[in-house]
Amino acid sequence: TQLLEQSPQFLSIQEGENLTVYCNSSSVFSSLQWYRQEPGEGPVLLVTVVTGGEVKKLKRLTFQFGDARKDSSLHITAAQPGDTGLYLCASNDYKLSFGAGTTVTVRA
Amino acid sequence: GAGVSQSPRYKVAKRGQDVALRCDPISGHVSLFWYQQALGQGPEFLTYFQNEAQLDKSGLPSDRFFAERPEGSVSTLKIQRTQQEDSAVYLCASSPGQGGEQYFGPGTRLTVT
């Protein structure tokens, strides 16, 4: 099982600010996924990255995959209260191995 | 269409009781997964079914945990003689095939008192 470290553990920002969360592993990811989980719900897939150096954008969210495929970041521009949630990264080898997540709170 | 559903949404059990948690996957999805999510943590893999076959149960924490999917659709996770450390959210996910996107249900929050 691949061990994933996420940082920071908690992040609280004001609406309109930018934020970045990180996901790191000591071993190479075959593919990496980012999820958002809201209270009382299951995780929802945001993006899958496969190729080293890959950058994907989803509206105000930008996902980067490290060249060596051992790290990834999620950047949110102009955060909104609706972005509040638990952000999880996971490696996908048919079963998912998740990091502990970053809890993001965006204050109005 | 309908997503993954789980029941009950909340379950309180006294220590030593047996519980059964149900998962209804998306119709036609071949793969079904169970995960356990402790408070403040990410989900951890418990077991995997492809149709009715349980192909991986390496994540089940003890022999008190048992899962089945007898007809390749609905699945039940059973926990015998519950302990306080079993308190967690139990998530079910289904996928059209192996390795594809997993769609999660809302989870069952189990509290053992």
Coordinates of N, CA and C in Angstrom, one line a residue:
Chain A
T1 N 0.8 -1.2 0.0 CA 0.0 0.0 0.0 C 0.9 1.2 0.0
Q2 N 0.6 2.2 -0.9 CA 1.4 3.4 -1.0 C 1.0 4.3 0.1
L3 N 2.0 5.0 0.8 CA 1.7 5.9 1.8 C 1.7 7.3 1.2
L4 N 0.6 8.1 1.4 CA 0.5 9.4 0.9 C 0.5 10.4 2.1
E5 N 1.3 11.5 2.0 CA 1.3 12.5 3.0 C 0.7 13.8 2.4
Q6 N -0.3 14.4 3.1 CA -0.9 15.6 2.7 C -0.6 16.7 3.7
S7 N -0.4 17.9 3.1 CA -0.2 19.1 3.9 C -0.8 20.3 3.3
P8 N -1.2 21.3 4.1 CA -1.3 21.2 5.6 C -2.5 20.3 6.0
Q9 N -2.6 20.0 7.2 CA -3.8 19.2 7.7 C -5.0 20.1 7.7
F10 N -4.9 21.4 8.1 CA -6.0 22.3 8.1 C -5.6 23.6 7.5
L11 N -6.6 24.2 6.8 CA -6.4 25.5 6.2 C -7.7 26.3 6.2
S12 N -7.6 27.5 6.8 CA -8.7 28.4 6.9 C -8.4 29.7 6.3
I13 N -9.2 30.1 5.3 CA -8.9 31.4 4.6 C -10.1 32.2 4.4
Q14 N -9.9 33.4 4.0 CA -11.0 34.3 3.7 C -11.5 34.2 2.2
E15 N -12.7 34.3 2.0 CA -13.2 34.3 0.6 C -12.4 35.2 -0.3
G16 N -12.1 34.8 -1.5 CA -11.3 35.6 -2.4 C -9.8 35.3 -2.4
E17 N -9.3 34.7 -1.3 CA -7.9 34.3 -1.3 C -7.6 33.1 -2.1
N18 N -6.3 32.9 -2.3 CA -5.8 31.7 -3.0 C -5.3 30.7 -2.0
L19 N -5.3 29.4 -2.3 CA -4.7 28.4 -1.5 C -4.1 27.3 -2.3
T20 N -3.2 26.6 -1.7 CA -2.5 25.4 -2.3 C -2.4 24.3 -1.2
V21 N -2.7 23.1 -1.6 CA -2.6 21.9 -0.8 C -1.7 20.9 -1.5
Y22 N -1.0 20.1 -0.7 CA 0.1 19.3 -1.3 C -0.1 17.8 -1.0
C23 N 0.4 17.0 -1.8 CA 0.3 15.5 -1.7 C 1.6 14.9 -2.1
N24 N 2.3 14.2 -1.2 CA 3.6 13.6 -1.5 C 3.7 12.1 -1.1
S25 N 4.5 11.4 -1.9 CA 4.7 10.0 -1.6 C 6.2 9.7 -1.8
S26 N 6.7 8.7 -1.1 CA 8.1 8.3 -1.2 C 8.3 7.4 -2.5
S27 N 7.2 6.9 -3.0 CA 7.2 6.1 -4.2 C 6.5 6.7 -5.4
V28 N 6.7 6.2 -6.5 CA 6.1 6.8 -7.7 C 4.6 6.4 -7.8
F29 N 3.8 7.4 -8.2 CA 2.4 7.1 -8.4 C 2.2 6.6 -9.8
S30 N 1.4 5.5 -10.0 CA 1.0 5.1 -11.3 C 0.0 6.1 -11.9
S31 N -1.0 6.5 -11.0 CA -1.8 7.6 -11.3 C -2.3 8.2 -10.0
L32 N -2.7 9.4 -10.0 CA -3.1 10.1 -8.8 C -4.4 10.8 -9.0
Q33 N -5.2 10.7 -8.0 CA -6.5 11.3 -8.1 C -6.7 12.3 -6.9
W34 N -7.5 13.4 -7.2 CA -7.9 14.3 -6.1 C -9.4 14.2 -6.0
Y35 N -9.8 14.2 -4.7 CA -11.2 14.1 -4.4 C -11.6 15.3 -3.4
R36 N -12.9 15.6 -3.4 CA -13.4 16.5 -2.4 C -14.5 15.8 -1.7
Q37 N -14.5 15.9 -0.3 CA -15.5 15.2 0.5 C -16.2 16.3 1.4
E38 N -17.5 16.4 1.3 CA -18.2 17.3 2.2 C -18.8 16.5 3.3
P39 N -19.1 17.2 4.4 CA -19.6 16.4 5.6 C -20.9 15.6 5.3
G40 N -20.9 14.4 5.7 CA -22.0 13.5 5.5 C -22.1 12.9 4.1
E41 N -21.1 13.1 3.3 CA -21.1 12.6 2.0 C -19.8 11.8 1.7
G42 N -19.9 11.0 0.6 CA -18.7 10.3 0.2 C -17.8 11.2 -0.7
P43 N -16.5 10.8 -0.9 CA -15.7 11.6 -1.7 C -16.2 11.6 -3.1
V44 N -15.9 12.8 -3.8 CA -16.3 13.0 -5.2 C -15.0 13.2 -6.0
L45 N -14.8 12.5 -7.1 CA -13.6 12.7 -7.9 C -13.6 14.0 -8.6
L46 N -12.4 14.7 -8.4 CA -12.2 16.0 -9.1 C -11.4 15.8 -10.4
V47 N -10.3 15.0 -10.3 CA -9.4 14.9 -11.4 C -8.5 13.7 -11.3
T48 N -8.0 13.2 -12.4 CA -7.0 12.1 -12.4 C -5.8 12.6 -13.2
V49 N -4.6 12.5 -12.6 CA -3.4 12.8 -13.4 C -2.5 11.6 -13.5
V50 N -1.9 11.5 -14.7 CA -1.2 10.2 -15.0 C 0.3 10.5 -15.4
T51 N 0.4 11.6 -16.2 CA 1.7 11.9 -16.8 C 2.5 12.9 -15.9
G52 N 3.8 12.6 -15.7 CA 4.7 13.5 -15.0 C 4.7 14.9 -15.6
G53 N 4.6 15.9 -14.8 CA 4.6 17.3 -15.3 C 3.2 17.8 -15.8
E54 N 2.2 16.9 -15.7 CA 0.9 17.3 -16.2 C 0.3 18.4 -15.4
V55 N -0.4 19.3 -16.0 CA -1.2 20.3 -15.4 C -2.6 20.2 -15.9
K56 N -3.6 20.2 -15.0 CA -5.0 20.1 -15.4 C -5.7 21.3 -14.7
K57 N -6.7 21.9 -15.4 CA -7.5 23.0 -14.8 C -8.9 22.6 -14.8
L58 N -9.6 22.9 -13.7 CA -11.0 22.7 -13.6 C -11.6 23.9 -13.0
K59 N -12.1 24.9 -13.8 CA -12.5 26.2 -13.4 C -11.5 26.9 -12.6
R60 N -11.7 27.1 -11.3 CA -10.7 27.8 -10.5 C -9.7 26.9 -9.8
L61 N -9.8 25.6 -10.1 CA -8.8 24.6 -9.5 C -7.8 24.2 -10.5
T62 N -6.5 24.3 -10.1 CA -5.4 23.8 -11.0 C -4.6 22.7 -10.3
F63 N -4.5 21.6 -11.0 CA -3.8 20.4 -10.4 C -2.5 20.3 -11.2
Q64 N -1.4 20.0 -10.4 CA -0.1 19.8 -11.0 C 0.4 18.4 -10.5
F65 N 1.0 17.7 -11.4 CA 1.6 16.4 -11.1 C 3.1 16.6 -11.3
G66 N 3.9 16.2 -10.2 CA 5.4 16.4 -10.3 C 6.0 15.6 -11.4
D67 N 7.1 16.1 -11.9 CA 7.8 15.5 -13.0 C 8.2 14.0 -12.7
A68 N 8.6 13.8 -11.4 CA 9.0 12.5 -11.0 C 7.8 11.6 -10.6
R69 N 6.6 12.2 -10.7 CA 5.3 11.5 -10.3 C 5.3 11.0 -8.9
K70 N 5.9 11.8 -8.0 CA 5.9 11.5 -6.6 C 5.2 12.5 -5.8
D71 N 4.8 13.6 -6.4 CA 4.1 14.7 -5.7 C 3.1 15.4 -6.6
S72 N 2.1 16.0 -5.9 CA 1.1 16.7 -6.6 C 0.6 17.9 -5.8
S73 N 0.0 18.9 -6.4 CA -0.5 20.0 -5.7 C -1.9 20.4 -6.3
L74 N -2.7 21.0 -5.5 CA -4.0 21.5 -5.9 C -4.0 23.0 -5.5
H75 N -4.2 23.8 -6.4 CA -4.3 25.3 -6.2 C -5.7 25.8 -6.5
I76 N -6.2 26.5 -5.6 CA -7.6 27.1 -5.8 C -7.4 28.6 -5.8
T77 N -7.9 29.2 -6.9 CA -7.8 30.7 -7.1 C -9.1 31.3 -6.6
A78 N -9.0 32.4 -5.9 CA -10.2 33.2 -5.5 C -11.2 32.2 -4.8
A79 N -10.8 31.6 -3.7 CA -11.7 30.6 -3.1 C -13.0 31.2 -2.7
Q80 N -14.0 30.3 -2.7 CA -15.4 30.7 -2.4 C -15.9 29.7 -1.2
P81 N -16.9 30.1 -0.5 CA -17.4 29.3 0.6 C -17.7 27.9 0.1
G82 N -18.2 27.7 -1.1 CA -18.5 26.4 -1.7 C -17.4 25.5 -1.9
D83 N -16.1 26.1 -1.8 CA -14.9 25.2 -1.9 C -14.6 24.5 -0.6
T84 N -15.3 24.9 0.5 CA -15.1 24.3 1.8 C -15.3 22.8 1.7
G85 N -14.3 22.0 2.3 CA -14.5 20.6 2.3 C -13.1 19.9 2.7
L86 N -13.1 18.6 2.6 CA -11.9 17.8 2.9 C -11.4 17.4 1.5
Y87 N -10.2 17.8 1.2 CA -9.5 17.5 0.0 C -8.6 16.3 0.2
L88 N -8.8 15.3 -0.6 CA -8.1 14.0 -0.5 C -7.3 13.7 -1.7
C89 N -6.1 13.2 -1.6 CA -5.4 12.7 -2.8 C -5.4 11.1 -2.6
A90 N -5.3 10.4 -3.7 CA -5.4 9.0 -3.6 C -4.6 8.4 -4.8
S91 N -3.9 7.3 -4.6 CA -3.3 6.6 -5.7 C -4.3 5.5 -6.0
N92 N -4.4 5.1 -7.3 CA -5.4 4.2 -7.8 C -4.7 3.0 -8.4
D93 N -4.6 1.9 -7.7 CA -4.2 0.6 -8.2 C -5.4 -0.3 -8.1
Y94 N -6.5 0.0 -8.8 CA -7.8 -0.6 -8.8 C -8.4 -0.3 -7.4
K95 N -7.7 -0.5 -6.3 CA -8.2 0.0 -5.0 C -7.5 1.3 -4.7
L96 N -8.2 2.2 -4.0 CA -7.7 3.5 -3.7 C -6.9 3.5 -2.4
S97 N -5.8 4.2 -2.4 CA -5.0 4.5 -1.1 C -5.0 6.0 -0.9
F98 N -5.7 6.4 0.1 CA -5.9 7.8 0.4 C -4.9 8.4 1.3
G99 N -4.6 9.7 1.2 CA -3.9 10.4 2.2 C -4.9 10.8 3.3
A100 N -4.4 11.5 4.4 CA -5.3 11.8 5.5 C -6.2 13.0 5.2
G101 N -5.8 13.8 4.1 CA -6.6 14.9 3.7 C -6.3 16.2 4.3
T102 N -6.7 17.3 3.6 CA -6.6 18.6 4.1 C -8.0 19.2 4.2
T103 N -8.3 19.7 5.4 CA -9.6 20.3 5.7 C -9.5 21.8 5.4
V104 N -10.3 22.2 4.3 CA -10.2 23.6 3.9 C -11.5 24.3 4.3
T105 N -11.4 25.4 5.0 CA -12.6 26.2 5.3 C -12.4 27.6 4.7
V106 N -13.4 28.0 3.9 CA -13.4 29.3 3.3 C -14.4 30.2 4.0
R107 N -14.0 31.2 4.6 CA -14.9 32.1 5.4 C -15.5 33.2 4.5
A108 N -16.8 33.4 4.6 CA -17.4 34.5 3.8 C -17.1 35.8 4.3
Chain B
G1 N -29.2 9.5 -13.1 CA -29.7 8.2 -12.5 C -29.3 8.1 -11.1
A2 N -29.8 7.1 -10.4 CA -29.5 6.9 -9.0 C -28.1 6.6 -8.7
G3 N -27.6 7.1 -7.7 CA -26.2 6.9 -7.3 C -26.1 5.7 -6.4
V4 N -25.0 5.6 -5.7 CA -24.8 4.5 -4.7 C -25.5 4.9 -3.4
S5 N -26.3 4.0 -2.9 CA -27.0 4.2 -1.7 C -26.5 3.3 -0.6
Q6 N -26.6 3.8 0.6 CA -26.2 2.9 1.8 C -27.2 3.1 2.9
S7 N -27.4 2.0 3.6 CA -28.3 2.0 4.8 C -27.8 1.1 5.9
P8 N -28.1 1.5 7.1 CA -28.6 2.7 7.5 C -27.6 3.9 7.4
R9 N -28.0 5.1 7.5 CA -27.0 6.2 7.4 C -26.3 6.3 8.7
Y10 N -27.0 6.0 9.8 CA -26.4 6.1 11.2 C -26.8 4.8 11.9
K11 N -25.8 4.3 12.7 CA -26.1 3.1 13.5 C -25.3 3.2 14.8
V12 N -26.1 3.1 15.9 CA -25.4 3.0 17.2 C -25.6 1.6 17.7
A13 N -24.4 1.0 18.1 CA -24.4 -0.3 18.6 C -23.7 -0.4 19.9
K14 N -24.2 -1.3 20.8 CA -23.6 -1.5 22.0 C -22.4 -2.5 21.8
R15 N -21.4 -2.3 22.5 CA -20.2 -3.1 22.4 C -20.6 -4.6 22.5
G16 N -20.2 -5.4 21.5 CA -20.5 -6.8 21.6 C -21.6 -7.2 20.6
Q17 N -22.4 -6.2 20.1 CA -23.5 -6.5 19.2 C -23.0 -6.7 17.8
D18 N -23.8 -7.4 17.0 CA -23.5 -7.6 15.6 C -24.2 -6.5 14.8
V19 N -23.6 -6.0 13.7 CA -24.2 -5.1 12.8 C -24.1 -5.5 11.4
A20 N -25.0 -5.0 10.6 CA -25.0 -5.3 9.1 C -25.2 -4.0 8.4
L21 N -24.3 -3.7 7.5 CA -24.4 -2.4 6.7 C -24.6 -2.8 5.3
R22 N -25.6 -2.1 4.6 CA -26.0 -2.4 3.3 C -25.5 -1.4 2.3
C23 N -25.1 -1.9 1.1 CA -24.7 -1.0 0.0 C -25.5 -1.4 -1.3
D24 N -26.1 -0.4 -1.9 CA -26.8 -0.6 -3.2 C -25.9 0.1 -4.2
P25 N -25.2 -0.6 -5.1 CA -24.3 0.1 -6.0 C -25.1 0.6 -7.2
I26 N -24.5 1.4 -8.1 CA -25.1 1.8 -9.3 C -25.4 0.6 -10.2
S27 N -26.6 0.6 -10.7 CA -27.0 -0.6 -11.5 C -26.0 -0.9 -12.7
G28 N -25.6 -2.1 -12.7 CA -24.7 -2.6 -13.8 C -23.2 -2.4 -13.5
H29 N -22.9 -1.8 -12.3 CA -21.5 -1.7 -12.0 C -21.0 -3.0 -11.5
V30 N -19.8 -3.4 -12.1 CA -19.2 -4.7 -11.8 C -18.5 -4.7 -10.5
S31 N -17.8 -3.6 -10.3 CA -16.8 -3.6 -9.1 C -17.5 -2.9 -8.0
L32 N -17.2 -3.4 -6.8 CA -17.7 -2.8 -5.6 C -16.7 -2.9 -4.5
F33 N -16.5 -1.7 -3.8 CA -15.5 -1.6 -2.8 C -16.1 -1.1 -1.5
W34 N -15.5 -1.6 -0.4 CA -15.8 -1.0 1.0 C -14.6 -0.4 1.5
Y35 N -14.8 0.8 2.1 CA -13.7 1.5 2.8 C -14.2 1.9 4.2
Q36 N -13.2 2.1 5.1 CA -13.5 2.5 6.5 C -12.8 3.9 6.7
Q37 N -13.5 4.9 7.2 CA -12.9 6.2 7.4 C -13.1 6.6 8.8
A38 N -12.0 6.6 9.6 CA -12.0 7.0 10.9 C -12.0 8.6 11.0
L39 N -12.4 9.1 12.1 CA -12.5 10.5 12.2 C -11.2 11.2 12.0
G40 N -11.2 12.2 11.1 CA -10.0 13.0 10.8 C -9.0 12.3 9.9
Q41 N -9.4 11.2 9.3 CA -8.5 10.4 8.4 C -9.2 10.2 7.0
G42 N -8.3 9.8 6.1 CA -8.8 9.4 4.8 C -9.4 8.0 4.8
P43 N -10.2 7.7 3.8 CA -10.8 6.3 3.8 C -9.7 5.3 3.6
E44 N -9.9 4.1 4.2 CA -8.9 3.0 4.1 C -9.7 1.8 3.5
F45 N -9.0 1.2 2.5 CA -9.6 0.0 1.8 C -9.9 -1.2 2.8
L46 N -11.0 -1.8 2.6 CA -11.4 -3.0 3.3 C -11.4 -4.2 2.4
T47 N -12.3 -4.1 1.3 CA -12.5 -5.3 0.5 C -13.0 -4.9 -0.8
Y48 N -12.9 -5.8 -1.8 CA -13.2 -5.6 -3.2 C -13.9 -6.8 -3.8
F49 N -15.0 -6.5 -4.5 CA -15.8 -7.5 -5.2 C -15.8 -7.2 -6.7
Q50 N -15.6 -8.2 -7.5 CA -15.9 -8.1 -8.9 C -17.1 -9.1 -9.2
N51 N -18.2 -8.5 -9.5 CA -19.5 -9.3 -9.5 C -19.7 -9.9 -8.1
E52 N -19.9 -11.2 -8.1 CA -20.1 -11.8 -6.8 C -18.8 -12.3 -6.1
A53 N -17.7 -12.3 -6.8 CA -16.5 -12.8 -6.3 C -15.7 -11.7 -5.5
Q54 N -15.4 -12.2 -4.3 CA -14.6 -11.3 -3.4 C -13.1 -11.5 -3.8
L55 N -12.5 -10.6 -4.5 CA -11.2 -10.8 -5.0 C -10.1 -10.3 -4.1
D56 N -10.4 -9.4 -3.2 CA -9.4 -8.9 -2.3 C -10.1 -8.5 -1.0
K57 N -9.7 -9.2 0.1 CA -10.2 -8.8 1.4 C -9.0 -8.5 2.4
S58 N -7.9 -8.0 1.8 CA -6.7 -7.8 2.5 C -6.9 -6.7 3.6
G59 N -7.8 -5.8 3.4 CA -8.0 -4.7 4.3 C -8.9 -4.9 5.5
L60 N -9.6 -6.0 5.5 CA -10.5 -6.3 6.7 C -9.6 -6.5 7.9
P61 N -9.9 -5.7 9.0 CA -9.0 -5.6 10.1 C -9.0 -6.8 11.0
S62 N -10.0 -7.6 11.0 CA -10.0 -8.8 11.8 C -11.1 -9.8 11.3
D63 N -11.1 -11.0 11.8 CA -12.1 -12.0 11.4 C -13.5 -11.7 11.9
R64 N -13.6 -10.6 12.6 CA -15.0 -10.2 12.9 C -15.7 -9.4 11.8
F65 N -14.9 -9.1 10.8 CA -15.5 -8.4 9.6 C -15.7 -9.4 8.5
F66 N -16.9 -9.3 7.9 CA -17.2 -10.2 6.8 C -18.1 -9.5 5.8
A67 N -17.8 -9.6 4.5 CA -18.6 -9.0 3.5 C -19.0 -10.0 2.5
E68 N -20.2 -9.7 1.9 CA -20.7 -10.6 0.8 C -21.4 -9.8 -0.2
R69 N -21.5 -10.4 -1.4 CA -22.3 -9.8 -2.5 C -22.8 -11.0 -3.4
P70 N -23.8 -11.7 -2.8 CA -24.1 -13.0 -3.3 C -24.7 -13.0 -4.8
E71 N -25.3 -12.0 -5.2 CA -25.9 -11.9 -6.6 C -25.2 -10.9 -7.4
G72 N -24.1 -10.4 -7.0 CA -23.3 -9.5 -7.8 C -23.9 -8.1 -7.9
S73 N -24.8 -7.8 -7.0 CA -25.3 -6.4 -6.9 C -25.2 -5.8 -5.5
V74 N -26.3 -6.0 -4.7 CA -26.2 -5.5 -3.3 C -25.1 -6.2 -2.5
S75 N -24.5 -5.4 -1.7 CA -23.5 -6.0 -0.8 C -23.8 -5.7 0.7
T76 N -23.4 -6.5 1.5 CA -23.5 -6.3 3.0 C -22.2 -6.5 3.7
L77 N -21.9 -5.6 4.5 CA -20.7 -5.7 5.4 C -21.2 -6.0 6.8
K78 N -20.7 -7.1 7.3 CA -21.2 -7.5 8.7 C -20.0 -7.4 9.6
I79 N -20.3 -6.8 10.8 CA -19.3 -6.8 11.8 C -19.8 -7.5 13.1
Q80 N -19.1 -8.5 13.5 CA -19.6 -9.3 14.6 C -18.9 -8.7 15.9
R81 N -19.6 -8.8 17.0 CA -19.0 -8.5 18.3 C -18.3 -7.1 18.3
T82 N -19.1 -6.1 17.9 CA -18.5 -4.8 17.7 C -17.7 -4.3 18.9
Q83 N -16.6 -3.6 18.6 CA -15.7 -3.0 19.6 C -15.7 -1.5 19.3
Q84 N -15.2 -0.7 20.4 CA -15.2 0.7 20.2 C -14.4 1.2 19.1
E85 N -13.3 0.5 18.8 CA -12.4 0.9 17.7 C -13.0 0.7 16.3
D86 N -14.2 0.0 16.3 CA -14.9 -0.1 15.0 C -15.7 1.1 14.6
S87 N -15.8 2.1 15.6 CA -16.5 3.3 15.3 C -15.8 4.1 14.2
A88 N -16.6 4.3 13.1 CA -16.1 5.0 11.9 C -17.2 5.2 10.9
V89 N -16.9 5.8 9.8 CA -17.8 5.9 8.7 C -17.4 4.8 7.7
Y90 N -18.4 4.0 7.3 CA -18.1 2.9 6.3 C -18.7 3.3 5.0
L91 N -17.8 3.4 4.0 CA -18.1 3.9 2.7 C -18.1 2.8 1.7
C92 N -19.1 2.8 0.8 CA -19.2 1.8 -0.3 C -19.0 2.6 -1.6
A93 N -18.3 2.0 -2.5 CA -18.1 2.6 -3.8 C -18.3 1.6 -4.9
S94 N -18.8 2.0 -6.1 CA -18.9 1.1 -7.2 C -18.3 1.7 -8.4
S95 N -17.9 0.8 -9.4 CA -17.3 1.2 -10.6 C -17.7 0.3 -11.7
P96 N -17.8 0.9 -12.9 CA -18.3 0.1 -14.1 C -17.3 -1.1 -14.3
G97 N -16.0 -0.9 -14.1 CA -15.1 -2.0 -14.3 C -13.9 -1.8 -13.4
Q98 N -12.9 -2.7 -13.5 CA -11.8 -2.6 -12.7 C -10.9 -1.4 -13.1
G99 N -10.5 -0.6 -12.1 CA -9.6 0.5 -12.4 C -10.3 1.8 -12.8
G100 N -11.6 1.8 -13.1 CA -12.3 3.0 -13.5 C -12.7 3.9 -12.3
E101 N -13.3 4.9 -12.6 CA -13.7 5.9 -11.6 C -14.7 5.2 -10.6
Q102 N -14.4 5.4 -9.3 CA -15.2 4.9 -8.3 C -16.2 6.0 -7.8
Y103 N -17.5 5.5 -7.7 CA -18.6 6.4 -7.2 C -18.9 6.0 -5.8
F104 N -18.8 7.0 -4.9 CA -19.0 6.7 -3.5 C -20.5 6.9 -3.1
G105 N -20.9 6.1 -2.1 CA -22.2 6.4 -1.4 C -21.9 7.4 -0.3
P106 N -23.0 7.7 0.4 CA -22.8 8.7 1.5 C -22.2 8.2 2.8
G107 N -22.1 6.8 2.9 CA -21.5 6.2 4.1 C -22.5 5.9 5.1
T108 N -22.2 5.0 6.0 CA -22.9 4.7 7.2 C -22.0 5.0 8.4
R109 N -22.5 5.9 9.3 CA -21.7 6.3 10.5 C -22.0 5.3 11.6
L110 N -21.0 4.5 12.0 CA -21.2 3.5 13.1 C -20.6 4.0 14.3
T111 N -21.4 4.1 15.4 CA -20.9 4.4 16.7 C -21.1 3.3 17.6
V112 N -20.0 2.8 18.2 CA -20.1 1.7 19.2 C -19.9 2.2 20.6
T113 N -20.9 2.0 21.4 CA -20.8 2.6 22.8 C -20.5 1.5 23.9

